Amino acid sequence: MSRHLDLMPAGVLRRQAIGDATWLWSRVLLAAGAICGAVAATEVWRAQEASQVRAALEAEYAPITQLRADIRTLRSQIAGLHDTEKLAIELAIKQPMTTLLGRVGQSAAYAGGELFIERLGFNSRPSTPGSPGSQSLRLQGAARDSEAISRFADRLREAGLFSEVQLRSTGSRTLASQPVTAFDLTCDF
């Protein structure tokens, strides 16, 4: 067995040990840095790839997103059209007041100036289960004689807007020192 003796001074041995340890730890840190760099590069690559996939998917589904927006717009337009249509149907079912007033005016003019309307009233009874709703126009006025009132009522019947024209009452009175016949008519429609 051979033995040997190291005659190097302790300071040199310490420096050599520090140099060896530095070399070893620099290699370890270099390896750890390389591993961290590789992991970071992989993550950056994956993030870019995910971003590209997301962009491709967004481009692929962009028409669907646009269709959803269009559907929302169209639904609101349809709702507006439904409201307009309801109003148009309601006006078509109900006689517009201007039409009724026009027919009353034409019928009064047909009496040749011998009749005028003093008071006009509108009554509406809503429909209930088992009973349809009804509307009526009440006309009060005066005429030169009963024949003018009769011609006025006949003209209202001939207009075709009213289901029934009924003379409720007549009476005599004076208007501007002239004798006139007052009347009260009800027109159902």
Short mmCIF file of C-alpha atoms in Angstrom, two decimals:
data_model
loop_
_atom_site.label_atom_id
_atom_site.label_comp_id
_atom_site.label_asym_id
_atom_site.label_seq_id
_atom_site.Cartn_x
_atom_site.Cartn_y
_atom_site.Cartn_z
CA MET A 1 0.00 0.00 0.00
CA SER A 2 1.34 3.27 -0.90
CA ARG A 3 0.83 6.45 0.88
CA HIS A 4 1.58 9.87 -0.24
CA LEU A 5 1.85 13.06 1.46
CA ASP A 6 0.59 16.34 0.07
CA LEU A 7 3.00 19.09 0.76
CA MET A 8 0.96 21.93 -0.70
CA PRO A 9 0.24 24.78 1.58
CA ALA A 10 -3.28 25.11 3.07
CA GLY A 11 -4.05 28.43 1.26
CA VAL A 12 -3.45 26.80 -2.11
CA LEU A 13 -5.61 23.85 -1.16
CA ARG A 14 -8.40 26.25 -0.11
CA ARG A 15 -8.21 28.17 -3.35
CA GLN A 16 -8.28 24.99 -5.31
CA ALA A 17 -11.32 23.76 -3.34
CA ILE A 18 -13.10 27.12 -3.91
CA GLY A 19 -12.23 26.99 -7.61
CA ASP A 20 -13.60 23.45 -7.89
CA ALA A 21 -16.79 24.42 -6.01
CA THR A 22 -17.24 27.52 -8.20
CA TRP A 23 -16.80 25.46 -11.34
CA LEU A 24 -19.36 22.89 -10.11
CA TRP A 25 -21.96 25.50 -9.03
CA SER A 26 -21.57 27.51 -12.24
CA ARG A 27 -22.34 24.34 -14.21
CA VAL A 28 -25.40 23.66 -11.98
CA LEU A 29 -26.67 27.23 -12.35
CA LEU A 30 -26.01 27.17 -16.08
CA ALA A 31 -27.99 23.92 -16.40
CA ALA A 32 -30.84 25.36 -14.27
CA GLY A 33 -30.89 28.54 -16.39
CA ALA A 34 -31.01 26.48 -19.57
CA ILE A 35 -33.92 24.44 -18.21
CA CYS A 36 -35.81 27.62 -17.13
CA GLY A 37 -35.15 29.21 -20.53
CA ALA A 38 -36.45 26.11 -22.30
CA VAL A 39 -39.61 26.06 -20.14
CA ALA A 40 -40.20 29.79 -20.74
CA ALA A 41 -39.69 29.39 -24.49
CA THR A 42 -42.14 26.46 -24.50
CA GLU A 43 -44.74 28.52 -22.62
CA VAL A 44 -44.33 31.46 -24.99
CA TRP A 45 -44.70 29.12 -27.96
CA ARG A 46 -47.84 27.55 -26.43
CA ALA A 47 -49.32 31.00 -25.72
CA GLN A 48 -48.71 32.07 -29.32
CA GLU A 49 -50.20 28.83 -30.61
CA ALA A 50 -53.27 29.27 -28.33
CA SER A 51 -53.64 32.84 -29.53
CA GLN A 52 -53.54 31.70 -33.15
CA VAL A 53 -56.11 28.96 -32.46
CA ARG A 54 -58.34 31.49 -30.69
CA ALA A 55 -58.03 33.93 -33.60
CA ALA A 56 -58.90 31.15 -36.04
CA LEU A 57 -61.93 30.11 -33.97
CA GLU A 58 -63.11 33.70 -33.65
CA ALA A 59 -62.78 34.13 -37.41
CA GLU A 60 -64.66 30.86 -37.95
CA TYR A 61 -67.49 31.83 -35.59
CA ALA A 62 -67.65 35.53 -36.48
CA PRO A 63 -70.61 34.92 -38.82
CA ILE A 64 -72.50 33.27 -35.95
CA THR A 65 -71.82 36.27 -33.71
CA GLN A 66 -73.04 38.56 -36.48
CA LEU A 67 -76.14 36.41 -36.93
CA ARG A 68 -76.92 36.70 -33.21
CA ALA A 69 -76.67 40.49 -33.42
CA ASP A 70 -78.86 40.46 -36.54
CA ILE A 71 -81.41 38.23 -34.80
CA ARG A 72 -81.63 40.64 -31.87
CA THR A 73 -82.13 43.55 -34.27
CA LEU A 74 -84.74 41.66 -36.27
CA ARG A 75 -86.62 40.61 -33.14
CA SER A 76 -86.90 44.22 -32.02
CA GLN A 77 -88.07 45.20 -35.52
CA ILE A 78 -90.63 42.37 -35.50
CA ALA A 79 -91.91 43.55 -32.11
CA GLY A 80 -92.32 47.04 -33.54
CA LEU A 81 -94.15 45.65 -36.57
CA HIS A 82 -96.45 43.62 -34.29
CA ASP A 83 -97.35 46.78 -32.40
CA THR A 84 -98.00 48.65 -35.63
CA GLU A 85 -100.05 45.76 -36.99
CA LYS A 86 -102.11 45.58 -33.78
CA LEU A 87 -102.88 49.27 -34.08
CA ALA A 88 -103.79 48.94 -37.76
CA ILE A 89 -106.08 45.97 -37.05
CA GLU A 90 -107.66 47.79 -34.12
CA LEU A 91 -108.31 50.84 -36.31
CA ALA A 92 -109.71 48.63 -39.07
CA ILE A 93 -112.10 46.94 -36.64
CA LYS A 94 -113.18 50.14 -34.92
CA GLN A 95 -114.66 52.94 -36.94
CA PRO A 96 -112.29 55.89 -36.83
CA MET A 97 -113.95 58.82 -35.11
CA THR A 98 -113.15 61.14 -38.00
CA THR A 99 -115.10 58.89 -40.39
CA LEU A 100 -118.10 58.89 -38.06
CA LEU A 101 -117.99 62.65 -37.61
CA GLY A 102 -117.66 63.11 -41.36
CA ARG A 103 -120.76 60.98 -42.01
CA VAL A 104 -122.72 62.85 -39.34
CA GLY A 105 -121.67 66.15 -40.93
CA GLN A 106 -122.63 64.95 -44.42
CA SER A 107 -126.01 63.73 -43.16
CA ALA A 108 -126.66 67.06 -41.42
CA ALA A 109 -125.71 68.93 -44.60
CA TYR A 110 -128.16 66.73 -46.53
CA ALA A 111 -130.95 68.25 -44.43
CA GLY A 112 -130.32 71.47 -46.33
CA GLY A 113 -129.40 73.71 -43.41
CA GLU A 114 -132.61 72.93 -41.57
CA LEU A 115 -130.80 70.93 -38.86
CA PHE A 116 -127.80 71.40 -36.61
CA ILE A 117 -126.03 69.35 -33.94
CA GLU A 118 -125.68 71.00 -30.53
CA ARG A 119 -124.13 68.18 -28.54
CA LEU A 120 -122.25 65.06 -29.53
CA GLY A 121 -121.33 62.25 -27.12
CA PHE A 122 -119.42 59.00 -27.47
CA ASN A 123 -120.07 55.94 -25.29
CA SER A 124 -118.05 52.75 -25.28
CA ARG A 125 -118.96 49.62 -23.34
CA PRO A 126 -116.13 47.05 -23.19
CA SER A 127 -116.87 43.46 -24.00
CA THR A 128 -117.46 41.04 -21.17
CA PRO A 129 -117.66 37.24 -21.23
CA GLY A 130 -120.89 36.39 -22.98
CA SER A 131 -121.57 40.00 -24.04
CA PRO A 132 -119.81 41.73 -26.92
CA GLY A 133 -118.73 45.32 -26.41
CA SER A 134 -120.56 48.15 -28.11
CA GLN A 135 -120.05 51.74 -29.00
CA SER A 136 -122.61 54.45 -29.62
CA LEU A 137 -122.74 58.03 -30.73
CA ARG A 138 -125.33 60.28 -29.10
CA LEU A 139 -126.44 63.29 -31.13
CA GLN A 140 -128.54 66.11 -29.70
CA GLY A 141 -129.63 69.09 -31.72
CA ALA A 142 -132.48 71.02 -33.25
CA ALA A 143 -134.23 71.13 -36.60
CA ARG A 144 -136.81 73.28 -38.35
CA ASP A 145 -139.30 70.41 -38.29
CA SER A 146 -139.74 66.66 -37.76
CA GLU A 147 -139.26 65.93 -41.46
CA ALA A 148 -135.68 67.31 -41.34
CA ILE A 149 -134.96 65.05 -38.35
CA SER A 150 -136.43 62.07 -40.23
CA ARG A 151 -134.31 62.81 -43.34
CA PHE A 152 -131.21 63.16 -41.10
CA ALA A 153 -131.88 59.80 -39.37
CA ASP A 154 -132.54 58.09 -42.74
CA ARG A 155 -129.31 59.47 -44.14
CA LEU A 156 -127.38 58.15 -41.12
CA ARG A 157 -128.92 54.68 -41.64
CA GLU A 158 -128.02 54.75 -45.35
CA ALA A 159 -124.38 55.58 -44.52
CA GLY A 160 -123.89 51.94 -43.47
CA LEU A 161 -121.63 52.77 -40.54
CA PHE A 162 -124.20 52.29 -37.82
CA SER A 163 -125.89 49.06 -36.80
CA GLU A 164 -128.87 51.00 -35.43
CA VAL A 165 -130.04 54.61 -35.52
CA GLN A 166 -132.71 55.28 -32.90
CA LEU A 167 -134.64 58.46 -32.22
CA ARG A 168 -134.80 58.67 -28.43
CA SER A 169 -136.89 61.80 -28.05
CA THR A 170 -138.16 64.95 -29.73
CA GLY A 171 -139.63 68.12 -28.29
CA SER A 172 -140.51 71.67 -29.20
CA ARG A 173 -138.62 74.74 -28.12
CA THR A 174 -137.69 78.17 -29.35
CA LEU A 175 -134.29 79.20 -30.57
CA ALA A 176 -133.59 82.86 -31.39
CA SER A 177 -137.34 83.49 -31.24
CA GLN A 178 -137.96 80.74 -33.81
CA PRO A 179 -139.86 77.53 -33.02
CA VAL A 180 -137.64 74.43 -33.54
CA THR A 181 -137.90 70.72 -32.85
CA ALA A 182 -135.23 69.42 -30.51
CA PHE A 183 -134.06 65.83 -30.99
CA ASP A 184 -131.95 63.19 -29.28
CA LEU A 185 -130.56 60.38 -31.48
CA THR A 186 -128.46 57.34 -30.59
CA CYS A 187 -126.35 55.66 -33.28
CA ASP A 188 -124.91 52.25 -32.35
CA PHE A 189 -121.91 50.81 -34.19
#
